[in-house]
Amino acid sequence: MKISMIKELLEADIVCGEENLGNHVYSACGSDMMSDVLAFVKDQAVLLTGLVNSQVIRTAEMMDMVCVVLVRSKLPTPEMIELAKESGIVLLSSKKRMYDACGILYTNGLVGNKLRS
Amino acid sequence: MSDLLTFHFDVDGDDFTSAGQASVQIKKNLRQLGISPDTIRRVSIAMYEGEINMVIHAGGGEADVSVSEDQVIIVLKDQGPGIPNIEQAMQEGFSTAPDAIRSLGFGAGMGLPNMKRYTDFMNIESEVGKGTTITMKVNI
Ligand SMILES: Nc1ncnc2c1ncn2[C@@H]1O[C@H](COP(=O)(O)OP(=O)(O)OP(=O)(O)O)[C@@H](O)[C@H]1O
Ligand SMILES: [Mg+2]
């Protein structure tokens, strides 16, 4: 799924990374606990989270994730925007709640991913 | 034997916002060395988890990374409270993190298990009241 599609489906605003909206994501993960996110290996994934601090973007960067969606209309901190720009991560903000946002992406064909054994 | 590259970082225990900077830097350095993305990801995640642990559980510490032809070795050393029961700490879901840390997105009790999962070798040396030294190795 293209990131631009995620933006549309979640009626999200672009915070930064507009130039990378054409990139594809192949898996997704929704969590407010960063070590839960780090337990799953995924390629070109999107992270959905209601957590707002710089470690969200660092976690995404460590995982080589390409997009972060802040749910429940959360606004990113200036540090988050700075870090996302540096690493080319598309940062989106959506009004949807976590459950709904995940459900919408899932039913539109973006599945989760397997636990690394 | 090829040259050994070494990197040293002081990890500030008072600054949650900048925690993880050493891991970000290592990730950049390894990229420049042309190491495979999968290996880099494993090293960065394991080091990041360890770095965050030093910040939230031990008041900071030091990170030393050395890169040789076939291995990346990460040593994380702190003078924090130590880990009384390492076996228990290694279990998924075990955490002593207070609510304040949980609200920052940490304290799932997944960090140490992740570090073990992503590395080829991990050893924890810890003494209560003295500190903790964690050594991890990832084969290239
Ligand atoms: N460097 C350290 N110094 C002292 N105690 C530590 C250290 N690292 C880990 N611990 C102890 O081991 C426990 C488990 O660590 P682990 O990283 O697995 O989970 P966590 O840090 O609590 O949560 P998470 O990593 O999921 O955010 C911690 O809650 C803490 O009690
Ligand atoms: Mg941890």
PDB file of C-alpha atoms and ligand atoms in Angstrom:
ATOM      1  CA  MET A   1       0.000   0.000   0.000  1.00  0.00           C
ATOM      2  CA  LYS A   2       1.270   3.462  -0.863  1.00  0.00           C
ATOM      3  CA  ILE A   3       1.725   5.907   2.003  1.00  0.00           C
ATOM      4  CA  SER A   4      -0.539   8.332   0.139  1.00  0.00           C
ATOM      5  CA  MET A   5      -3.277   5.698   0.400  1.00  0.00           C
ATOM      6  CA  ILE A   6      -2.754   5.431   4.165  1.00  0.00           C
ATOM      7  CA  LYS A   7      -3.093   9.182   4.379  1.00  0.00           C
ATOM      8  CA  GLU A   8      -6.365   9.056   2.475  1.00  0.00           C
ATOM      9  CA  LEU A   9      -7.856   6.087   4.319  1.00  0.00           C
ATOM     10  CA  LEU A  10      -7.061   7.579   7.718  1.00  0.00           C
ATOM     11  CA  GLU A  11      -7.976  11.111   6.614  1.00  0.00           C
ATOM     12  CA  ALA A  12      -4.629  12.118   8.007  1.00  0.00           C
ATOM     13  CA  ASP A  13      -2.694  15.368   7.847  1.00  0.00           C
ATOM     14  CA  ILE A  14       0.902  15.306   6.662  1.00  0.00           C
ATOM     15  CA  VAL A  15       3.303  16.665   9.253  1.00  0.00           C
ATOM     16  CA  CYS A  16       6.441  16.046   7.216  1.00  0.00           C
ATOM     17  CA  GLY A  17       7.858  13.785   4.546  1.00  0.00           C
ATOM     18  CA  GLU A  18       5.472  14.780   1.756  1.00  0.00           C
ATOM     19  CA  GLU A  19       8.145  13.921  -0.812  1.00  0.00           C
ATOM     20  CA  ASN A  20       8.008  10.271   0.270  1.00  0.00           C
ATOM     21  CA  LEU A  21       4.230   9.783   0.023  1.00  0.00           C
ATOM     22  CA  GLY A  22       4.774   7.589  -3.027  1.00  0.00           C
ATOM     23  CA  ASN A  23       6.736   4.991  -1.050  1.00  0.00           C
ATOM     24  CA  HIS A  24       5.171   1.630  -0.319  1.00  0.00           C
ATOM     25  CA  VAL A  25       4.543  -0.075   3.000  1.00  0.00           C
ATOM     26  CA  TYR A  26       4.103  -3.808   3.296  1.00  0.00           C
ATOM     27  CA  SER A  27       3.230  -4.306   6.951  1.00  0.00           C
ATOM     28  CA  ALA A  28       1.940  -2.424   9.948  1.00  0.00           C
ATOM     29  CA  CYS A  29       2.152  -2.338  13.699  1.00  0.00           C
ATOM     30  CA  GLY A  30       0.016  -0.493  16.246  1.00  0.00           C
ATOM     31  CA  SER A  31       1.327   0.007  19.778  1.00  0.00           C
ATOM     32  CA  ASP A  32       2.100   2.534  22.492  1.00  0.00           C
ATOM     33  CA  MET A  33       4.896   0.374  23.917  1.00  0.00           C
ATOM     34  CA  MET A  34       8.105   0.816  21.966  1.00  0.00           C
ATOM     35  CA  SER A  35       9.699  -2.495  22.983  1.00  0.00           C
ATOM     36  CA  ASP A  36       6.617  -4.291  21.671  1.00  0.00           C
ATOM     37  CA  VAL A  37       7.216  -2.563  18.370  1.00  0.00           C
ATOM     38  CA  LEU A  38      10.891  -3.528  18.468  1.00  0.00           C
ATOM     39  CA  ALA A  39      10.002  -7.195  18.975  1.00  0.00           C
ATOM     40  CA  PHE A  40       8.650  -7.502  15.444  1.00  0.00           C
ATOM     41  CA  VAL A  41      10.815  -7.433  12.373  1.00  0.00           C
ATOM     42  CA  LYS A  42       9.142  -5.947   9.380  1.00  0.00           C
ATOM     43  CA  ASP A  43      10.158  -4.514   6.075  1.00  0.00           C
ATOM     44  CA  GLN A  44       8.933  -1.106   5.017  1.00  0.00           C
ATOM     45  CA  ALA A  45       6.392  -0.919   7.788  1.00  0.00           C
ATOM     46  CA  VAL A  46       4.125   1.782   9.156  1.00  0.00           C
ATOM     47  CA  LEU A  47       3.847   2.396  12.887  1.00  0.00           C
ATOM     48  CA  LEU A  48       0.550   3.557  14.367  1.00  0.00           C
ATOM     49  CA  THR A  49       0.823   4.976  17.853  1.00  0.00           C
ATOM     50  CA  GLY A  50      -0.818   7.294  20.348  1.00  0.00           C
ATOM     51  CA  LEU A  51       2.517   7.946  22.028  1.00  0.00           C
ATOM     52  CA  VAL A  52       4.157  11.318  21.508  1.00  0.00           C
ATOM     53  CA  ASN A  53       7.861  11.685  22.240  1.00  0.00           C
ATOM     54  CA  SER A  54      11.124  11.529  20.342  1.00  0.00           C
ATOM     55  CA  GLN A  55      11.607   7.819  21.085  1.00  0.00           C
ATOM     56  CA  VAL A  56       8.701   7.004  18.759  1.00  0.00           C
ATOM     57  CA  ILE A  57      10.705   8.282  15.792  1.00  0.00           C
ATOM     58  CA  ARG A  58      13.960   6.708  17.033  1.00  0.00           C
ATOM     59  CA  THR A  59      12.169   3.370  17.342  1.00  0.00           C
ATOM     60  CA  ALA A  60      10.844   3.706  13.807  1.00  0.00           C
ATOM     61  CA  GLU A  61      14.327   4.628  12.617  1.00  0.00           C
ATOM     62  CA  MET A  62      15.921   1.605  14.312  1.00  0.00           C
ATOM     63  CA  MET A  63      13.348  -0.600  12.581  1.00  0.00           C
ATOM     64  CA  ASP A  64      13.862   1.045   9.167  1.00  0.00           C
ATOM     65  CA  MET A  65      10.174   1.991   9.198  1.00  0.00           C
ATOM     66  CA  VAL A  66       9.026   4.411   6.535  1.00  0.00           C
ATOM     67  CA  CYS A  67       5.922   5.993   8.070  1.00  0.00           C
ATOM     68  CA  VAL A  68       4.561   6.893  11.520  1.00  0.00           C
ATOM     69  CA  VAL A  69       0.888   7.697  12.086  1.00  0.00           C
ATOM     70  CA  LEU A  70      -0.089   9.506  15.266  1.00  0.00           C
ATOM     71  CA  VAL A  71      -3.654   8.533  16.136  1.00  0.00           C
ATOM     72  CA  ARG A  72      -6.304  10.403  18.150  1.00  0.00           C
ATOM     73  CA  SER A  73      -5.199  13.764  16.691  1.00  0.00           C
ATOM     74  CA  LYS A  74      -1.963  13.714  18.674  1.00  0.00           C
ATOM     75  CA  LEU A  75       0.436  16.453  17.683  1.00  0.00           C
ATOM     76  CA  PRO A  76       4.151  15.675  17.394  1.00  0.00           C
ATOM     77  CA  THR A  77       6.805  17.503  19.377  1.00  0.00           C
ATOM     78  CA  PRO A  78       9.304  19.703  17.472  1.00  0.00           C
ATOM     79  CA  GLU A  79      12.025  17.095  18.183  1.00  0.00           C
ATOM     80  CA  MET A  80       9.895  14.393  16.570  1.00  0.00           C
ATOM     81  CA  ILE A  81       9.435  16.451  13.414  1.00  0.00           C
ATOM     82  CA  GLU A  82      13.160  17.195  13.296  1.00  0.00           C
ATOM     83  CA  LEU A  83      14.109  13.513  13.699  1.00  0.00           C
ATOM     84  CA  ALA A  84      11.517  12.369  11.151  1.00  0.00           C
ATOM     85  CA  LYS A  85      12.832  14.853   8.592  1.00  0.00           C
ATOM     86  CA  GLU A  86      16.417  13.718   9.195  1.00  0.00           C
ATOM     87  CA  SER A  87      15.566  10.084   8.574  1.00  0.00           C
ATOM     88  CA  GLY A  88      13.060  10.595   5.760  1.00  0.00           C
ATOM     89  CA  ILE A  89      10.156   9.129   7.715  1.00  0.00           C
ATOM     90  CA  VAL A  90       6.682  10.291   6.676  1.00  0.00           C
ATOM     91  CA  LEU A  91       4.881  11.600   9.754  1.00  0.00           C
ATOM     92  CA  LEU A  92       1.073  11.654   9.650  1.00  0.00           C
ATOM     93  CA  SER A  93      -1.538  12.714  12.179  1.00  0.00           C
ATOM     94  CA  SER A  94      -5.044  11.216  12.115  1.00  0.00           C
ATOM     95  CA  LYS A  95      -8.231  11.834  14.083  1.00  0.00           C
ATOM     96  CA  LYS A  96      -8.982   8.105  14.105  1.00  0.00           C
ATOM     97  CA  ARG A  97      -8.553   6.099  17.237  1.00  0.00           C
ATOM     98  CA  MET A  98      -6.015   3.277  17.302  1.00  0.00           C
ATOM     99  CA  TYR A  99      -8.529   0.448  16.950  1.00  0.00           C
ATOM    100  CA  ASP A 100     -10.308   2.092  14.057  1.00  0.00           C
ATOM    101  CA  ALA A 101      -7.126   3.151  12.283  1.00  0.00           C
ATOM    102  CA  CYS A 102      -5.679  -0.382  12.447  1.00  0.00           C
ATOM    103  CA  GLY A 103      -8.995  -1.885  11.353  1.00  0.00           C
ATOM    104  CA  ILE A 104      -9.285   0.407   8.348  1.00  0.00           C
ATOM    105  CA  LEU A 105      -5.775  -0.399   7.115  1.00  0.00           C
ATOM    106  CA  TYR A 106      -6.236  -4.114   7.773  1.00  0.00           C
ATOM    107  CA  THR A 107      -9.514  -4.399   5.887  1.00  0.00           C
ATOM    108  CA  ASN A 108      -7.939  -2.522   3.008  1.00  0.00           C
ATOM    109  CA  GLY A 109      -5.303  -5.187   2.636  1.00  0.00           C
ATOM    110  CA  LEU A 110      -2.450  -4.087   4.865  1.00  0.00           C
ATOM    111  CA  VAL A 111      -1.910  -7.014   7.177  1.00  0.00           C
ATOM    112  CA  GLY A 112       0.308  -7.226  10.266  1.00  0.00           C
ATOM    113  CA  ASN A 113       3.333  -9.449  10.366  1.00  0.00           C
ATOM    114  CA  LYS A 114       4.644 -12.529  12.018  1.00  0.00           C
ATOM    115  CA  LEU A 115       6.652 -12.640  15.218  1.00  0.00           C
ATOM    116  CA  ARG A 116      10.284 -13.393  14.572  1.00  0.00           C
ATOM    117  CA  SER A 117      10.900 -16.906  15.824  1.00  0.00           C
TER     118      SER A 117
ATOM    119  CA  MET B   1      43.335  -9.632  10.854  1.00  0.00           C
ATOM    120  CA  SER B   2      41.647  -6.479   9.701  1.00  0.00           C
ATOM    121  CA  ASP B   3      41.679  -3.301  11.715  1.00  0.00           C
ATOM    122  CA  LEU B   4      39.301  -3.052  14.610  1.00  0.00           C
ATOM    123  CA  LEU B   5      37.109   0.031  14.564  1.00  0.00           C
ATOM    124  CA  THR B   6      35.967   1.244  17.951  1.00  0.00           C
ATOM    125  CA  PHE B   7      33.392   3.787  19.019  1.00  0.00           C
ATOM    126  CA  HIS B   8      32.753   5.178  22.493  1.00  0.00           C
ATOM    127  CA  PHE B   9      29.706   7.017  23.813  1.00  0.00           C
ATOM    128  CA  ASP B  10      28.712   8.514  27.144  1.00  0.00           C
ATOM    129  CA  VAL B  11      25.009   7.912  27.646  1.00  0.00           C
ATOM    130  CA  ASP B  12      23.367  10.736  29.602  1.00  0.00           C
ATOM    131  CA  GLY B  13      20.973   9.452  32.240  1.00  0.00           C
ATOM    132  CA  ASP B  14      19.091  12.707  32.706  1.00  0.00           C
ATOM    133  CA  ASP B  15      17.892  13.252  29.187  1.00  0.00           C
ATOM    134  CA  PHE B  16      15.161  10.921  27.988  1.00  0.00           C
ATOM    135  CA  THR B  17      14.620  12.931  24.820  1.00  0.00           C
ATOM    136  CA  SER B  18      18.136  12.374  23.535  1.00  0.00           C
ATOM    137  CA  ALA B  19      18.327   8.729  24.666  1.00  0.00           C
ATOM    138  CA  GLY B  20      19.136   6.517  21.724  1.00  0.00           C
ATOM    139  CA  GLN B  21      21.550   8.933  20.065  1.00  0.00           C
ATOM    140  CA  ALA B  22      24.477   6.542  20.396  1.00  0.00           C
ATOM    141  CA  SER B  23      22.503   3.829  18.609  1.00  0.00           C
ATOM    142  CA  VAL B  24      21.511   6.231  15.842  1.00  0.00           C
ATOM    143  CA  GLN B  25      25.185   7.147  15.378  1.00  0.00           C
ATOM    144  CA  ILE B  26      26.264   3.489  15.281  1.00  0.00           C
ATOM    145  CA  LYS B  27      23.605   2.802  12.696  1.00  0.00           C
ATOM    146  CA  LYS B  28      25.085   5.558  10.512  1.00  0.00           C
ATOM    147  CA  ASN B  29      28.638   4.304  11.025  1.00  0.00           C
ATOM    148  CA  LEU B  30      27.741   0.731  10.114  1.00  0.00           C
ATOM    149  CA  ARG B  31      25.965   1.940   6.980  1.00  0.00           C
ATOM    150  CA  GLN B  32      29.128   3.697   5.885  1.00  0.00           C
ATOM    151  CA  LEU B  33      31.022   0.451   6.371  1.00  0.00           C
ATOM    152  CA  GLY B  34      28.671  -1.238   3.914  1.00  0.00           C
ATOM    153  CA  ILE B  35      27.338  -3.811   6.362  1.00  0.00           C
ATOM    154  CA  SER B  36      24.077  -5.535   5.367  1.00  0.00           C
ATOM    155  CA  PRO B  37      20.825  -3.760   6.357  1.00  0.00           C
ATOM    156  CA  ASP B  38      19.559  -6.778   8.300  1.00  0.00           C
ATOM    157  CA  THR B  39      22.716  -6.943  10.421  1.00  0.00           C
ATOM    158  CA  ILE B  40      22.622  -3.194  10.993  1.00  0.00           C
ATOM    159  CA  ARG B  41      19.008  -3.402  12.112  1.00  0.00           C
ATOM    160  CA  ARG B  42      19.784  -6.168  14.603  1.00  0.00           C
ATOM    161  CA  VAL B  43      22.738  -4.256  16.044  1.00  0.00           C
ATOM    162  CA  SER B  44      20.802  -0.991  16.256  1.00  0.00           C
ATOM    163  CA  ILE B  45      17.728  -2.466  17.915  1.00  0.00           C
ATOM    164  CA  ALA B  46      19.742  -4.404  20.499  1.00  0.00           C
ATOM    165  CA  MET B  47      21.927  -1.413  21.296  1.00  0.00           C
ATOM    166  CA  TYR B  48      18.953   0.941  21.416  1.00  0.00           C
ATOM    167  CA  GLU B  49      17.118  -1.267  23.918  1.00  0.00           C
ATOM    168  CA  GLY B  50      20.253  -1.437  26.052  1.00  0.00           C
ATOM    169  CA  GLU B  51      20.820   2.285  25.816  1.00  0.00           C
ATOM    170  CA  ILE B  52      17.231   3.035  26.866  1.00  0.00           C
ATOM    171  CA  ASN B  53      17.599   0.600  29.772  1.00  0.00           C
ATOM    172  CA  MET B  54      20.701   2.447  30.980  1.00  0.00           C
ATOM    173  CA  VAL B  55      18.789   5.728  30.851  1.00  0.00           C
ATOM    174  CA  ILE B  56      15.569   4.584  32.536  1.00  0.00           C
ATOM    175  CA  HIS B  57      16.921   2.008  34.993  1.00  0.00           C
ATOM    176  CA  ALA B  58      20.505   3.009  35.723  1.00  0.00           C
ATOM    177  CA  GLY B  59      20.906   6.772  35.392  1.00  0.00           C
ATOM    178  CA  GLY B  60      23.051   6.525  32.292  1.00  0.00           C
ATOM    179  CA  GLY B  61      26.306   4.802  31.470  1.00  0.00           C
ATOM    180  CA  GLU B  62      28.797   4.129  28.711  1.00  0.00           C
ATOM    181  CA  ALA B  63      28.580   2.337  25.407  1.00  0.00           C
ATOM    182  CA  ASP B  64      31.524   0.849  23.533  1.00  0.00           C
ATOM    183  CA  VAL B  65      31.142  -0.685  20.117  1.00  0.00           C
ATOM    184  CA  SER B  66      33.847  -2.443  18.153  1.00  0.00           C
ATOM    185  CA  VAL B  67      33.581  -3.633  14.599  1.00  0.00           C
ATOM    186  CA  SER B  68      35.821  -6.258  13.095  1.00  0.00           C
ATOM    187  CA  GLU B  69      35.586  -8.144   9.829  1.00  0.00           C
ATOM    188  CA  ASP B  70      33.198 -10.755  11.147  1.00  0.00           C
ATOM    189  CA  GLN B  71      31.605  -9.306  14.289  1.00  0.00           C
ATOM    190  CA  VAL B  72      30.098  -6.272  15.972  1.00  0.00           C
ATOM    191  CA  ILE B  73      30.626  -6.222  19.729  1.00  0.00           C
ATOM    192  CA  ILE B  74      28.544  -3.920  21.924  1.00  0.00           C
ATOM    193  CA  VAL B  75      29.436  -3.339  25.577  1.00  0.00           C
ATOM    194  CA  LEU B  76      27.030  -1.325  27.737  1.00  0.00           C
ATOM    195  CA  LYS B  77      28.275  -0.441  31.176  1.00  0.00           C
ATOM    196  CA  ASP B  78      26.515   1.404  33.969  1.00  0.00           C
ATOM    197  CA  GLN B  79      26.930   2.143  37.662  1.00  0.00           C
ATOM    198  CA  GLY B  80      23.220   1.803  38.346  1.00  0.00           C
ATOM    199  CA  PRO B  81      21.346  -0.279  40.938  1.00  0.00           C
ATOM    200  CA  GLY B  82      22.150  -3.604  39.272  1.00  0.00           C
ATOM    201  CA  ILE B  83      19.770  -6.461  38.463  1.00  0.00           C
ATOM    202  CA  PRO B  84      19.029  -8.702  41.474  1.00  0.00           C
ATOM    203  CA  ASN B  85      17.616 -11.622  39.474  1.00  0.00           C
ATOM    204  CA  ILE B  86      18.880 -11.802  35.899  1.00  0.00           C
ATOM    205  CA  GLU B  87      16.831 -14.867  34.966  1.00  0.00           C
ATOM    206  CA  GLN B  88      13.650 -13.076  36.009  1.00  0.00           C
ATOM    207  CA  ALA B  89      14.674  -9.869  34.225  1.00  0.00           C
ATOM    208  CA  MET B  90      15.177 -11.868  31.007  1.00  0.00           C
ATOM    209  CA  GLN B  91      11.569 -13.069  30.996  1.00  0.00           C
ATOM    210  CA  GLU B  92       9.234 -11.413  28.506  1.00  0.00           C
ATOM    211  CA  GLY B  93       6.886  -9.086  30.349  1.00  0.00           C
ATOM    212  CA  PHE B  94       8.967  -8.675  33.509  1.00  0.00           C
ATOM    213  CA  SER B  95       9.526  -5.015  34.302  1.00  0.00           C
ATOM    214  CA  THR B  96      10.104  -2.882  37.356  1.00  0.00           C
ATOM    215  CA  ALA B  97       9.464   0.317  35.409  1.00  0.00           C
ATOM    216  CA  PRO B  98       7.143   2.743  37.224  1.00  0.00           C
ATOM    217  CA  ASP B  99       4.022   4.225  35.604  1.00  0.00           C
ATOM    218  CA  ALA B 100       5.912   7.390  34.654  1.00  0.00           C
ATOM    219  CA  ILE B 101       8.193   5.307  32.416  1.00  0.00           C
ATOM    220  CA  ARG B 102       5.278   3.334  31.000  1.00  0.00           C
ATOM    221  CA  SER B 103       3.593   6.530  29.923  1.00  0.00           C
ATOM    222  CA  LEU B 104       6.767   7.263  27.918  1.00  0.00           C
ATOM    223  CA  GLY B 105       6.284   4.005  25.984  1.00  0.00           C
ATOM    224  CA  PHE B 106       8.732   1.798  27.882  1.00  0.00           C
ATOM    225  CA  GLY B 107       8.306  -0.836  30.567  1.00  0.00           C
ATOM    226  CA  ALA B 108       6.749  -3.684  28.590  1.00  0.00           C
ATOM    227  CA  GLY B 109       9.464  -5.987  29.855  1.00  0.00           C
ATOM    228  CA  MET B 110      10.525  -6.744  26.289  1.00  0.00           C
ATOM    229  CA  GLY B 111      13.891  -4.986  26.058  1.00  0.00           C
ATOM    230  CA  LEU B 112      16.247  -7.643  27.390  1.00  0.00           C
ATOM    231  CA  PRO B 113      14.410 -10.468  25.534  1.00  0.00           C
ATOM    232  CA  ASN B 114      14.662  -8.391  22.343  1.00  0.00           C
ATOM    233  CA  MET B 115      18.388  -7.857  22.896  1.00  0.00           C
ATOM    234  CA  LYS B 116      18.862 -11.606  23.250  1.00  0.00           C
ATOM    235  CA  ARG B 117      16.687 -12.317  20.213  1.00  0.00           C
ATOM    236  CA  TYR B 118      18.541  -9.978  17.869  1.00  0.00           C
ATOM    237  CA  THR B 119      22.093 -10.875  18.860  1.00  0.00           C
ATOM    238  CA  ASP B 120      24.201 -14.005  18.437  1.00  0.00           C
ATOM    239  CA  PHE B 121      25.643 -13.729  21.937  1.00  0.00           C
ATOM    240  CA  MET B 122      24.586 -11.855  25.048  1.00  0.00           C
ATOM    241  CA  ASN B 123      26.017 -11.839  28.541  1.00  0.00           C
ATOM    242  CA  ILE B 124      24.810  -9.869  31.559  1.00  0.00           C
ATOM    243  CA  GLU B 125      27.075  -9.194  34.493  1.00  0.00           C
ATOM    244  CA  SER B 126      25.397  -7.372  37.316  1.00  0.00           C
ATOM    245  CA  GLU B 127      25.965  -6.646  40.958  1.00  0.00           C
ATOM    246  CA  VAL B 128      23.314  -5.034  43.134  1.00  0.00           C
ATOM    247  CA  GLY B 129      24.431  -1.576  44.216  1.00  0.00           C
ATOM    248  CA  LYS B 130      27.416  -1.601  41.817  1.00  0.00           C
ATOM    249  CA  GLY B 131      26.082  -1.727  38.295  1.00  0.00           C
ATOM    250  CA  THR B 132      25.502  -3.745  35.170  1.00  0.00           C
ATOM    251  CA  THR B 133      27.636  -4.635  32.171  1.00  0.00           C
ATOM    252  CA  ILE B 134      25.983  -6.166  29.137  1.00  0.00           C
ATOM    253  CA  THR B 135      28.036  -7.604  26.283  1.00  0.00           C
ATOM    254  CA  MET B 136      26.394  -8.428  22.970  1.00  0.00           C
ATOM    255  CA  LYS B 137      27.857  -9.811  19.770  1.00  0.00           C
ATOM    256  CA  VAL B 138      26.357  -9.863  16.312  1.00  0.00           C
ATOM    257  CA  ASN B 139      28.016 -11.866  13.556  1.00  0.00           C
ATOM    258  CA  ILE B 140      28.432 -10.080  10.257  1.00  0.00           C
TER     259      ILE B 140
HETATM  260  N1  LIG C   1      20.858  -1.469  33.101  1.00  0.00           N
HETATM  261  C1  LIG C   1      19.987  -1.882  34.022  1.00  0.00           C
HETATM  262  N2  LIG C   1      20.169  -1.573  35.338  1.00  0.00           N
HETATM  263  C2  LIG C   1      19.297  -1.979  36.274  1.00  0.00           C
HETATM  264  N3  LIG C   1      18.201  -2.728  36.014  1.00  0.00           N
HETATM  265  C3  LIG C   1      17.967  -3.074  34.737  1.00  0.00           C
HETATM  266  C4  LIG C   1      18.820  -2.669  33.671  1.00  0.00           C
HETATM  267  N4  LIG C   1      18.339  -3.167  32.525  1.00  0.00           N
HETATM  268  C5  LIG C   1      17.227  -3.844  32.839  1.00  0.00           C
HETATM  269  N5  LIG C   1      16.986  -3.799  34.167  1.00  0.00           N
HETATM  270  C6  LIG C   1      15.903  -4.471  34.914  1.00  0.00           C
HETATM  271  O1  LIG C   1      15.389  -5.532  34.133  1.00  0.00           O
HETATM  272  C7  LIG C   1      14.001  -5.325  33.868  1.00  0.00           C
HETATM  273  C8  LIG C   1      13.649  -5.861  32.507  1.00  0.00           C
HETATM  274  O2  LIG C   1      14.321  -5.081  31.510  1.00  0.00           O
HETATM  275  P1  LIG C   1      13.669  -5.001  30.052  1.00  0.00           P
HETATM  276  O3  LIG C   1      14.500  -4.113  29.216  1.00  0.00           O
HETATM  277  O4  LIG C   1      13.433  -6.381  29.555  1.00  0.00           O
HETATM  278  O5  LIG C   1      12.233  -4.360  30.334  1.00  0.00           O
HETATM  279  P2  LIG C   1      11.868  -2.842  30.656  1.00  0.00           P
HETATM  280  O6  LIG C   1      13.034  -1.964  30.385  1.00  0.00           O
HETATM  281  O7  LIG C   1      11.311  -2.786  32.028  1.00  0.00           O
HETATM  282  O8  LIG C   1      10.707  -2.564  29.595  1.00  0.00           O
HETATM  283  P3  LIG C   1      10.907  -2.389  28.002  1.00  0.00           P
HETATM  284  O9  LIG C   1      12.312  -2.733  27.678  1.00  0.00           O
HETATM  285  O10 LIG C   1       9.926  -3.330  27.399  1.00  0.00           O
HETATM  286  O11 LIG C   1      10.584  -0.976  27.716  1.00  0.00           O
HETATM  287  C9  LIG C   1      13.779  -3.854  34.054  1.00  0.00           C
HETATM  288  O12 LIG C   1      12.447  -3.532  34.373  1.00  0.00           O
HETATM  289  C10 LIG C   1      14.729  -3.550  35.222  1.00  0.00           C
HETATM  290  O13 LIG C   1      14.175  -3.947  36.443  1.00  0.00           O
HETATM  291 MG    MG C   2      14.024  -2.090  28.551  1.00  0.00          MG
END
